[in-house]
Tab-separated table of C-alpha atoms in Angstrom:
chain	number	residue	atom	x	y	z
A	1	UNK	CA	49.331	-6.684	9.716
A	2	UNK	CA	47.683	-9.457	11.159
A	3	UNK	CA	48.075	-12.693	8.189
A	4	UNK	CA	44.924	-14.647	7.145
A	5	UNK	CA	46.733	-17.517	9.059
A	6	UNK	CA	46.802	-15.568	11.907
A	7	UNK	CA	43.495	-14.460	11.916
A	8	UNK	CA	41.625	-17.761	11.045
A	9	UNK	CA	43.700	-19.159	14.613
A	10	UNK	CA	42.259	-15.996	16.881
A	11	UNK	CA	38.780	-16.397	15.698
A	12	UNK	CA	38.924	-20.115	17.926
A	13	UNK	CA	38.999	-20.086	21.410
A	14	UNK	CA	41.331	-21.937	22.089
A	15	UNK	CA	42.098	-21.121	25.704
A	16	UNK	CA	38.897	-22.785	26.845
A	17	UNK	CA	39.064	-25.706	25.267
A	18	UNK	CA	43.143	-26.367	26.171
A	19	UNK	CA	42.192	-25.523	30.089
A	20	UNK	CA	39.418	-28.040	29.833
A	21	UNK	CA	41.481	-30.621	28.261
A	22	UNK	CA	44.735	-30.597	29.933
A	23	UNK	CA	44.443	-33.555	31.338
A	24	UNK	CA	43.300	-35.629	28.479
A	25	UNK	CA	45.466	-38.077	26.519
A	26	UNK	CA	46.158	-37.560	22.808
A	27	UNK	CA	42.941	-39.942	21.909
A	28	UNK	CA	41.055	-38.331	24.273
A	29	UNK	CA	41.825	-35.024	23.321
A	30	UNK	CA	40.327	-35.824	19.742
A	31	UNK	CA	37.539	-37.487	21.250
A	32	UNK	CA	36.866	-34.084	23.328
A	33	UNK	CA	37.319	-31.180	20.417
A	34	UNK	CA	35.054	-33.685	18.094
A	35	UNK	CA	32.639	-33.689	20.403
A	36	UNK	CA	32.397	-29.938	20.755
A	37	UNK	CA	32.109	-29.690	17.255
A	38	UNK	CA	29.127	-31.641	16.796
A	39	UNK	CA	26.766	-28.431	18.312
A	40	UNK	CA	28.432	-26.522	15.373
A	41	UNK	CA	27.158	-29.554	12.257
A	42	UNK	CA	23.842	-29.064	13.921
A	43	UNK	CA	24.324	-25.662	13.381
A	44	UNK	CA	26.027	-26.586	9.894
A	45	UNK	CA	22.776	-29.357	9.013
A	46	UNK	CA	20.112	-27.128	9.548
A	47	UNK	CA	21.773	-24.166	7.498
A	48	UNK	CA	21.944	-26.745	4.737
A	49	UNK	CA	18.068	-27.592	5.402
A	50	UNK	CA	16.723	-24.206	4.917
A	51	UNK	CA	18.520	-23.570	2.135
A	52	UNK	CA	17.069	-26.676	0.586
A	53	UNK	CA	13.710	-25.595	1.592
A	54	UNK	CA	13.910	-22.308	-0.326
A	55	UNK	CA	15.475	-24.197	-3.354
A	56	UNK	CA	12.241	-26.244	-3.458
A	57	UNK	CA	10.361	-23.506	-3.103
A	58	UNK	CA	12.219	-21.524	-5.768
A	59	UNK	CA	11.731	-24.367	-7.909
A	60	UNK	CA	8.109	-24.518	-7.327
A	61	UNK	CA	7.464	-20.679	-8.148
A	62	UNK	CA	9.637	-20.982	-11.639
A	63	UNK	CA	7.782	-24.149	-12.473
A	64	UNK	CA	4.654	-21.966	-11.521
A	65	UNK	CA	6.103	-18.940	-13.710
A	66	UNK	CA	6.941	-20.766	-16.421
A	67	UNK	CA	3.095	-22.362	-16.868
A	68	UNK	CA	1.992	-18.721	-16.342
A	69	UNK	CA	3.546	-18.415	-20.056
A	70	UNK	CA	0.918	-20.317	-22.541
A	71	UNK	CA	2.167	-22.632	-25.242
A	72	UNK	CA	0.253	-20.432	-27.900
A	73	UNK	CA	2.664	-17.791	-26.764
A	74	UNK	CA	5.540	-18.762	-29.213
A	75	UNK	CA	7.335	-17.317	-32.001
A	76	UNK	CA	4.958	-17.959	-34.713
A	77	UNK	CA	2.458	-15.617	-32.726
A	78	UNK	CA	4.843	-12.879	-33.243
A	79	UNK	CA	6.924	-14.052	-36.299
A	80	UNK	CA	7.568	-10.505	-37.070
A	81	UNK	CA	8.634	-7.348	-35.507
A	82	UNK	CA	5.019	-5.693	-36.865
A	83	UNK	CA	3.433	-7.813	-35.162
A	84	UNK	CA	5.127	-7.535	-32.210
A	85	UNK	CA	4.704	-3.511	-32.198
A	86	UNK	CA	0.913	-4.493	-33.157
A	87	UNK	CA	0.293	-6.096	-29.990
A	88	UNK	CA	2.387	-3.415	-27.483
A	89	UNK	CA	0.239	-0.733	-29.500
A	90	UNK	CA	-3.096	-2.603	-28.477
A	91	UNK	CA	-1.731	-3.163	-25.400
A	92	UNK	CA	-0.951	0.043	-24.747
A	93	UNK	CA	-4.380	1.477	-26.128
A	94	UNK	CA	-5.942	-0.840	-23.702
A	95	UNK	CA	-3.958	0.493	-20.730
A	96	UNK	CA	-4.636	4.108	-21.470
A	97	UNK	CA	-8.586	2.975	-21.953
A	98	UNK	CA	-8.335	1.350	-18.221
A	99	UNK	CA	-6.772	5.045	-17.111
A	100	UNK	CA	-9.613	6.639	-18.719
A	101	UNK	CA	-12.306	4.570	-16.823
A	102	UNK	CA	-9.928	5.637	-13.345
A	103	UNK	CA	-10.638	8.923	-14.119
A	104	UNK	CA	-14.368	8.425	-15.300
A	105	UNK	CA	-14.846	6.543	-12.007
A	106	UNK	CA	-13.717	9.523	-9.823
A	107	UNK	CA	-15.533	11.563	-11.569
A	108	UNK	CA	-18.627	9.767	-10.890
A	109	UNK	CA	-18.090	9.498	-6.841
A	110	UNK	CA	-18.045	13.343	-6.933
A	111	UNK	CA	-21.348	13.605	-9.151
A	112	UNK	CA	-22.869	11.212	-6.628
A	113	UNK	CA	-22.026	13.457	-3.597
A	114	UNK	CA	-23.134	16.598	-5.392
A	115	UNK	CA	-26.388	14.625	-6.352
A	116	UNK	CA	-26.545	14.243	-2.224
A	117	UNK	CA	-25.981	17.360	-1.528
A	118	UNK	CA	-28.580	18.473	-3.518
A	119	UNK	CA	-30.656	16.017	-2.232
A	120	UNK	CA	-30.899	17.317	1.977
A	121	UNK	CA	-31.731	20.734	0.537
A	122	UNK	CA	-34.635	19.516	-1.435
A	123	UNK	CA	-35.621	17.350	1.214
A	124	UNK	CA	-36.231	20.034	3.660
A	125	UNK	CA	-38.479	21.920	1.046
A	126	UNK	CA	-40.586	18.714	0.993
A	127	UNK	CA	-40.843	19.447	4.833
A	128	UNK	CA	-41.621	23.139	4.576
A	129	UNK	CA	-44.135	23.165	1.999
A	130	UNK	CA	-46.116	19.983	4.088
A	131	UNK	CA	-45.843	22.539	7.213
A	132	UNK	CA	-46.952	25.248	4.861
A	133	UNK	CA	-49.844	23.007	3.523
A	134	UNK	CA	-51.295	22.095	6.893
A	135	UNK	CA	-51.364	25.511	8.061
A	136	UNK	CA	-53.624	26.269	4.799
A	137	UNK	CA	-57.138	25.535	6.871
A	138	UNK	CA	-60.357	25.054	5.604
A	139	UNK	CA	-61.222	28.469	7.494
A	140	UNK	CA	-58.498	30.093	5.998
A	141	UNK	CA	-59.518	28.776	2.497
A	142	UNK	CA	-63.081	30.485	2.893
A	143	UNK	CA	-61.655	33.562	4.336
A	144	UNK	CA	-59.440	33.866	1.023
A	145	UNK	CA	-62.232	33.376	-1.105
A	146	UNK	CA	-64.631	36.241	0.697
A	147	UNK	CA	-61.835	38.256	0.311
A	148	UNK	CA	-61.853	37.862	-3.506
A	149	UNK	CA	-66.160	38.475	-3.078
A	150	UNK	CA	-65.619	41.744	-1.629
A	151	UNK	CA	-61.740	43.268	-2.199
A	152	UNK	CA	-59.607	43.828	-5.000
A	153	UNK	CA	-55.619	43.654	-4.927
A	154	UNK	CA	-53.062	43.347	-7.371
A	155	UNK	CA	-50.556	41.678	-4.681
A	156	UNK	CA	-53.146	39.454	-3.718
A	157	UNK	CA	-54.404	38.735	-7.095
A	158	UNK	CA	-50.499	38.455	-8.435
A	159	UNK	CA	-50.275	35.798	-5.632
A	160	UNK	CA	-53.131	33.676	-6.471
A	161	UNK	CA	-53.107	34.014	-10.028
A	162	UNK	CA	-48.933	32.127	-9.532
A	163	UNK	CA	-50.847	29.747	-7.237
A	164	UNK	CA	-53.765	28.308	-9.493
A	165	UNK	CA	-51.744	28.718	-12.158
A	166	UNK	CA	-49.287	26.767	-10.886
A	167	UNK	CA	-52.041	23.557	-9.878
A	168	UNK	CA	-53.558	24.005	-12.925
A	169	UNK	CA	-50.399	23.631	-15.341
A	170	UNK	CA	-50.433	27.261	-16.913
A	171	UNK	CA	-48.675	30.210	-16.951
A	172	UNK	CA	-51.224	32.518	-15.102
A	173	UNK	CA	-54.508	31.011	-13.811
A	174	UNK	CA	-57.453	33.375	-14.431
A	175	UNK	CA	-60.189	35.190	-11.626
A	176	UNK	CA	-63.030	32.602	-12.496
A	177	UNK	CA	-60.084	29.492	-12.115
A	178	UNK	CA	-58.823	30.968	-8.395
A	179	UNK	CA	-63.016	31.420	-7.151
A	180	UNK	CA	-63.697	27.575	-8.668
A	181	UNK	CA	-60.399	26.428	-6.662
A	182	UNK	CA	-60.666	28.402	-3.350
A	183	UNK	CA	-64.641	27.090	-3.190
A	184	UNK	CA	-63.813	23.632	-1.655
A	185	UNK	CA	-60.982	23.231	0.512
A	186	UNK	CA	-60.986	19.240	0.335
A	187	UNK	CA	-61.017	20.075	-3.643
A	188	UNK	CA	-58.108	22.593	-3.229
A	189	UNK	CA	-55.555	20.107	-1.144
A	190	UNK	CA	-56.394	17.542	-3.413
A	191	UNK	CA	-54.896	19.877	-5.908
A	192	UNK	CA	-52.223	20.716	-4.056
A	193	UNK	CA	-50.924	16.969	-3.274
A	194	UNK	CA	-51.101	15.698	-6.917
A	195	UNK	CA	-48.621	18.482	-7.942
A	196	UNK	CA	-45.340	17.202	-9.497
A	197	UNK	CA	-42.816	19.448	-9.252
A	198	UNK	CA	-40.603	17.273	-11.935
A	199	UNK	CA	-43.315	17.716	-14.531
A	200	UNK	CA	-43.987	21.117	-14.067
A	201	UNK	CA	-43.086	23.220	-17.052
A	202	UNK	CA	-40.087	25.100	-16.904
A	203	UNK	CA	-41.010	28.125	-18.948
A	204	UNK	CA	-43.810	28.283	-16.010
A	205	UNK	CA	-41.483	27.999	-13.544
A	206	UNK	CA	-39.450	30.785	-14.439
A	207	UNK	CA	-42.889	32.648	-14.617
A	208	UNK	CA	-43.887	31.796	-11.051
A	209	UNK	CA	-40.173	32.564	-9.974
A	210	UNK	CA	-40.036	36.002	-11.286
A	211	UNK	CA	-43.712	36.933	-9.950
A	212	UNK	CA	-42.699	35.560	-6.276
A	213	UNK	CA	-39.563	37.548	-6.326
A	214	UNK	CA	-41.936	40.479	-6.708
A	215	UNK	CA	-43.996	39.171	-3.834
A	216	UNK	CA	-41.442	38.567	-1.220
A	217	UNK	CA	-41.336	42.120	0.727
A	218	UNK	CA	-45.101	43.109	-0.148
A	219	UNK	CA	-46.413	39.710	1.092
A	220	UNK	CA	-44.664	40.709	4.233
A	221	UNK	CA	-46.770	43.403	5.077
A	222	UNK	CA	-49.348	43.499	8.393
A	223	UNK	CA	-52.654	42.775	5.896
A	224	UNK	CA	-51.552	40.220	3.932
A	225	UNK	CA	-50.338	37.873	6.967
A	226	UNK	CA	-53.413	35.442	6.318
A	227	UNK	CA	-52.021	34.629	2.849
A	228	UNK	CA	-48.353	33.875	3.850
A	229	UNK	CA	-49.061	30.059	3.929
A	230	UNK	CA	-49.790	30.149	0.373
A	231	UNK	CA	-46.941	31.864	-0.508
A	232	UNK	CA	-45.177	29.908	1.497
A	233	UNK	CA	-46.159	26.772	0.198
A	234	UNK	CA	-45.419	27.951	-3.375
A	235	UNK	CA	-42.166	29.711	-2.718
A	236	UNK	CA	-40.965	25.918	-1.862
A	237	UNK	CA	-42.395	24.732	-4.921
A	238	UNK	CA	-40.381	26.532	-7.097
A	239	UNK	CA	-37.330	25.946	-4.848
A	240	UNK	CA	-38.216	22.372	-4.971
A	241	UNK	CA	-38.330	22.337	-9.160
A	242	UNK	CA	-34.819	24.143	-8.647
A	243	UNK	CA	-33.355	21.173	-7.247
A	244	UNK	CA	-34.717	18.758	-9.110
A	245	UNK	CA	-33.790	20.542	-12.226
A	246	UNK	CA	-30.200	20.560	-10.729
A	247	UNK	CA	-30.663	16.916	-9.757
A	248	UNK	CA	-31.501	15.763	-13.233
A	249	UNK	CA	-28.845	17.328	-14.847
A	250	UNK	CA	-26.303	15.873	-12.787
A	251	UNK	CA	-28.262	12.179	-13.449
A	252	UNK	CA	-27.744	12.937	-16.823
A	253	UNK	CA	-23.870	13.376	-16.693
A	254	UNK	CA	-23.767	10.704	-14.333
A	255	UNK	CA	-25.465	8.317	-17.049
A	256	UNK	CA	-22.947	9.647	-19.793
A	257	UNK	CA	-20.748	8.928	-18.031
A	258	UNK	CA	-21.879	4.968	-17.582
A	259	UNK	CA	-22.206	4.907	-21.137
A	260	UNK	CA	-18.749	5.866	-21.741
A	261	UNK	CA	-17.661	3.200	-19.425
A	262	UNK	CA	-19.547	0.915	-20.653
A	263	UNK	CA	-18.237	1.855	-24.228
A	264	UNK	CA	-14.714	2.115	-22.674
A	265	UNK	CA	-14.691	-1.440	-21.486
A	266	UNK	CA	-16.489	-2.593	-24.725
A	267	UNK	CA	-13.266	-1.536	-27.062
A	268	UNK	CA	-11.027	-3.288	-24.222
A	269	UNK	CA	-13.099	-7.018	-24.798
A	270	UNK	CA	-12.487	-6.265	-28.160
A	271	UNK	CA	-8.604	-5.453	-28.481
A	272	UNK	CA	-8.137	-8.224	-25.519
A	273	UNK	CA	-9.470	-10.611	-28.213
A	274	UNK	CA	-7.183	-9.530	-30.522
A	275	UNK	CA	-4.196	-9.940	-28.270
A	276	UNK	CA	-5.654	-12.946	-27.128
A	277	UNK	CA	-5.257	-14.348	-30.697
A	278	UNK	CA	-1.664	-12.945	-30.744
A	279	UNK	CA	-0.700	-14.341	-27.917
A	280	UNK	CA	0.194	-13.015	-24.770
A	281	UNK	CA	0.496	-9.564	-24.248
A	282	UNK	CA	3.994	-8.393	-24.850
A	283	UNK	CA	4.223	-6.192	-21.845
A	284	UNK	CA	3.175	-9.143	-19.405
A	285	UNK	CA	5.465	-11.826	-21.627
A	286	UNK	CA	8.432	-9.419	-20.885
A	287	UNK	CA	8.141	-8.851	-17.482
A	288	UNK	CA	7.266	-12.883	-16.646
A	289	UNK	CA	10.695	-13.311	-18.607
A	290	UNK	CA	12.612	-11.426	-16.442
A	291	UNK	CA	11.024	-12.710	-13.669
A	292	UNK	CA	11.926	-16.552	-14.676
A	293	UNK	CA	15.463	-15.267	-15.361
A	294	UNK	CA	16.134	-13.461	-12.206
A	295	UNK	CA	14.659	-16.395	-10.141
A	296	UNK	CA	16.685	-18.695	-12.381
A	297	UNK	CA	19.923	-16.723	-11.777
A	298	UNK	CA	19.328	-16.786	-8.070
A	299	UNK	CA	18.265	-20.838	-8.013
A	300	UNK	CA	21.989	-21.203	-9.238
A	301	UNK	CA	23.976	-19.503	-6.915
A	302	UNK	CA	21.815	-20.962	-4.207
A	303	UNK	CA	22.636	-24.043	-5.816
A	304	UNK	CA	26.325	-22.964	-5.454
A	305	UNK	CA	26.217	-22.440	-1.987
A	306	UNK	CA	24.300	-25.276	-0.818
A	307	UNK	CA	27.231	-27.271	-2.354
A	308	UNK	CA	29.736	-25.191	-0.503
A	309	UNK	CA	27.951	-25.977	2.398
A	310	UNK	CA	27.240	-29.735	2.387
A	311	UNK	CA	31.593	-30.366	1.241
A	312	UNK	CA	31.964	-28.275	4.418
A	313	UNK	CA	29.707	-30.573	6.229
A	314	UNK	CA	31.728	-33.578	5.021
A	315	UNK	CA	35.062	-32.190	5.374
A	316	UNK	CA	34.273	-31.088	8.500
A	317	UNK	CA	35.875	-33.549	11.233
A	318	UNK	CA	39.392	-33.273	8.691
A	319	UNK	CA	38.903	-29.457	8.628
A	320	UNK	CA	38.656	-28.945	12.428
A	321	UNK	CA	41.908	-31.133	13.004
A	322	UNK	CA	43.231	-29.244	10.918
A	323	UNK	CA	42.646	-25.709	12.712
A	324	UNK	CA	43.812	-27.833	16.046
A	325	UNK	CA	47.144	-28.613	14.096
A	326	UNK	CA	47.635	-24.994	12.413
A	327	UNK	CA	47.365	-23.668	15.607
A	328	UNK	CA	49.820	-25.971	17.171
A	329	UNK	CA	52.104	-24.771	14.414
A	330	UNK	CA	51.203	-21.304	15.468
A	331	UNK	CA	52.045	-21.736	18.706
A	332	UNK	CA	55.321	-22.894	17.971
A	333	UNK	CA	56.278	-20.496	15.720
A	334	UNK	CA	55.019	-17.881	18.380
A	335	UNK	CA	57.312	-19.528	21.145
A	336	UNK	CA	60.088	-19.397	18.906
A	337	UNK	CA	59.924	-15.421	18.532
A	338	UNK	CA	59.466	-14.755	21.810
A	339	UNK	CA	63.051	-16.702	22.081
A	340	UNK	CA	64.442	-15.254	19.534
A	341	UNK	CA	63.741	-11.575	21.340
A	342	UNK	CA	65.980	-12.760	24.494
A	343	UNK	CA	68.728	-13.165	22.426
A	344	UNK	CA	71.921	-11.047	22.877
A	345	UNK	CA	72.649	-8.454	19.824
A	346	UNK	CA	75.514	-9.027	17.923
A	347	UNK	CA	78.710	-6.219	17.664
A	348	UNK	CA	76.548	-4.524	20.993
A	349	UNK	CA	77.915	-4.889	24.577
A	350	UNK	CA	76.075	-5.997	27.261
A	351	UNK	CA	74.929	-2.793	29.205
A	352	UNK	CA	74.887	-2.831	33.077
A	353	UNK	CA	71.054	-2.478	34.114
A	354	UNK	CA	69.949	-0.258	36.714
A	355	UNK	CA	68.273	-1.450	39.522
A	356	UNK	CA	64.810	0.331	39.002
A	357	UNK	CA	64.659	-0.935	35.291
A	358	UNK	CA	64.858	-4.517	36.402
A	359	UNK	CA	62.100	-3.878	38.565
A	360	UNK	CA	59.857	-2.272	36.086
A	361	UNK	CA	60.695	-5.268	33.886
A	362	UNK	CA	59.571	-7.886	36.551
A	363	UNK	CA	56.370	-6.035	37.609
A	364	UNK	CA	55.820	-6.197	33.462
A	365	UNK	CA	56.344	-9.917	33.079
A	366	UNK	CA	54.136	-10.072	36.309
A	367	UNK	CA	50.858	-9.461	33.979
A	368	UNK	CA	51.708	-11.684	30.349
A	369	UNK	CA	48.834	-11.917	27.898
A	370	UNK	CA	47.344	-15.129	27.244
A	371	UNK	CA	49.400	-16.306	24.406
A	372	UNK	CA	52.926	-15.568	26.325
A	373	UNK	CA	51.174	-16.877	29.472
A	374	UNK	CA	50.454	-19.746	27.889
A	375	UNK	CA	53.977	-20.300	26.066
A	376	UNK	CA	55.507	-19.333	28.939
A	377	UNK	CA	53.953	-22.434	31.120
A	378	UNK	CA	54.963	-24.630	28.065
A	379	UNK	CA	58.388	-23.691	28.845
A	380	UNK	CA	57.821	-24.588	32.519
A	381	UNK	CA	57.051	-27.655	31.761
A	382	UNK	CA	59.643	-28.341	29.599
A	383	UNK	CA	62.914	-26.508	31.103
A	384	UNK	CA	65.130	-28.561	28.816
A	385	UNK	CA	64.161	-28.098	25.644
A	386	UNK	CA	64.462	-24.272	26.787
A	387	UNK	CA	68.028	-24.861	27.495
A	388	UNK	CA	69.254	-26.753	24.336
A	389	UNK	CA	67.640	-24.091	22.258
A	390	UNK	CA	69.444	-21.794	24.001
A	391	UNK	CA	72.768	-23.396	24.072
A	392	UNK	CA	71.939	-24.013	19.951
């Protein structure tokens, strides 16, 4: 296994820097591999730089955290565990009160689109009965009311009586009350537009209801198509009272549920006042605490490593010579291996070599790897040291 010696040497590229300095003098040399270390303090500076920058701003946030924490919030505010469990119980009744208004809220949003979709509905009644109500003529009007001169019919009659009943505010308007309506038709629209379905009695309505449901197929027949418009008109009265009776009652939840809001969010004021003279709440004082102490925690180590960081920043010219000399030593002691390996075994004789072996062997030594190469030109250059370490 590869040593931590060993490993710190390969991670420097050495051959580079030892091809582009070959020629240099010993001064020189330093000069050179100082120089190329200069990119890496950049490098080094502005590591040291941002990490100051965060432990400013890390400093700035606890400073920030640690006002977030009122002075009233101190022992004395909670000198006891009661009171402590007094405020997380208010504190917690306030939370599930802020729940209950989440709900309430949703609630309301779906009222509101029921109260519109009861809304288009009613809306198109408006439409209908106006259609119906222009189609009710001053010719028809005094047709109707020779009709009632001369002829006598109970589905006609039925109709009419719902009808005048209905403008007049009672249950069932009488023979002498449909002749005085159906006499002037300016009289009898006038009627008919100053009709408000949301004040029309209810017991009525179900009155007028139950007698058009018996009118719906008879009115249908061939004689009675002159008096459809009436029915029409009052058919989308009653749906119109329909609507707004379903309108109303959904106003009314709607509003009960504002008030219970607004009594929801009364009861919160109050307990927050209550905490407030407590102190802080001791859910929020908690989790600021741990917030101060994680940030706190982390401003240290970063305060660790930033010193780490600026000693490597001074050390740094001594620390680089010093890789240049380990891996001298490295060298050496590599050179000195690869010596030791052409040395004869003792109590083994020399075996002859065959001819194709030494060739195999000198195509290998053809192709050395960079280390050996590079040993092996140190030995070129210096043939006698070679020679006494062998004769040693």
């Amino acid at each position: 296994t590869m040593s931590a010696q060993e490993t710190k040497v390969k991670d420097i590229d050495w051959d580079y820097w030892e091809k582009e300095a070959s020629s240099l003098s010993k001064e020189q040399l330093i000069k050179f591999l100082l120089k190329k270390s200069d990119r890496n303090k950049r490098e080094q500076r502005k590591k040291i730089e941002i990490e100051k920058r965060e432990e400013d701003c890390v400093e700035k946030y606890l400073a920030m955290m640690n006002n977030a924490l009122p002075s009233s919030y101190a022992d004395d505010n909670y000198p006891d565990e009661e009171k402590k469990k007094k405020g997380m119980r208010l504190y917690q009744q306030n939370e599930g009160r802020k729940k209950q208004i989440k709900v309430i809220e949703e609630e309301m949003k779906n009222i509101k689109r029921k109260i519109e979709d009861v809304k288009k509905p009613k809306q198109e009644c408006f439409a209908k009965k106006k259609e119906a109500q222009n189609n009710i003529t001053a010719k028809k009007v005094k047709a109707v009311y020779k009709y009632f001169e001369k002829d006598s019919d109970s589905t006609i009659e039925l109709l009419f009586e719902t009808y005048i009943g209905c403008l007049r505010g009672v249950e069932k308007g009488s023979k002498e009350d449909v002749e005085l309506y159906l006499r002037s038709h300016k009289g009898l629209i006038c009627s008919m537009n100053k009709l408000d379905e949301a004040k029309l009695n209810r017991d009525h309505a179900k009155t007028y209801a139950e007698n058009l449901k018996q009118l719906k197929e008879p009115i249908l027949e061939k004689e009675y198509v002159k008096f459809i418009p009436f029915y029409v008109w009052m058919d989308n009265v009653i749906r119109i009272v329909k609507y707004t009776i379903e309108e109303k009652h959904l106003r009314d939840d709607y509003e009960q549920k504002e008030d219970a809001i607004f009594k929801l969010n009364h009861d919160i004021d109050r307990t927050q006042i209550i905490l407030d003279h407590l102190g802080t709440g001791p859910d929020k004082h908690d989790h600021t605490t741990n917030l101060i102490q994680f940030w706190k925690k982390h401003l240290a180590d970063l305060l660790v490593h930033l010193g780490k960081q600026e000693d490597k920043l001074e050390k740094w010219e001594n620390d680089y010579i010093n890789e240049i000399q380990t891996h001298q030593e490295y060298k050496d002691e590599q050179e000195k291996k690869i010596d030791k390996k052409s040395y004869p075994v003792q109590g083994q004789a020399d075996k002859p070599k065959e001819a194709g072996e030494d060739h195999e062997k000198s195509e290998e030594s053809d192709e050395p790897d960079n280390e050996e190469q590079y040993s092996n030109e140190e030995d070129d250059e210096t043939p006698e040291s070679s020679k006494n370490e062998d004769s040693d």
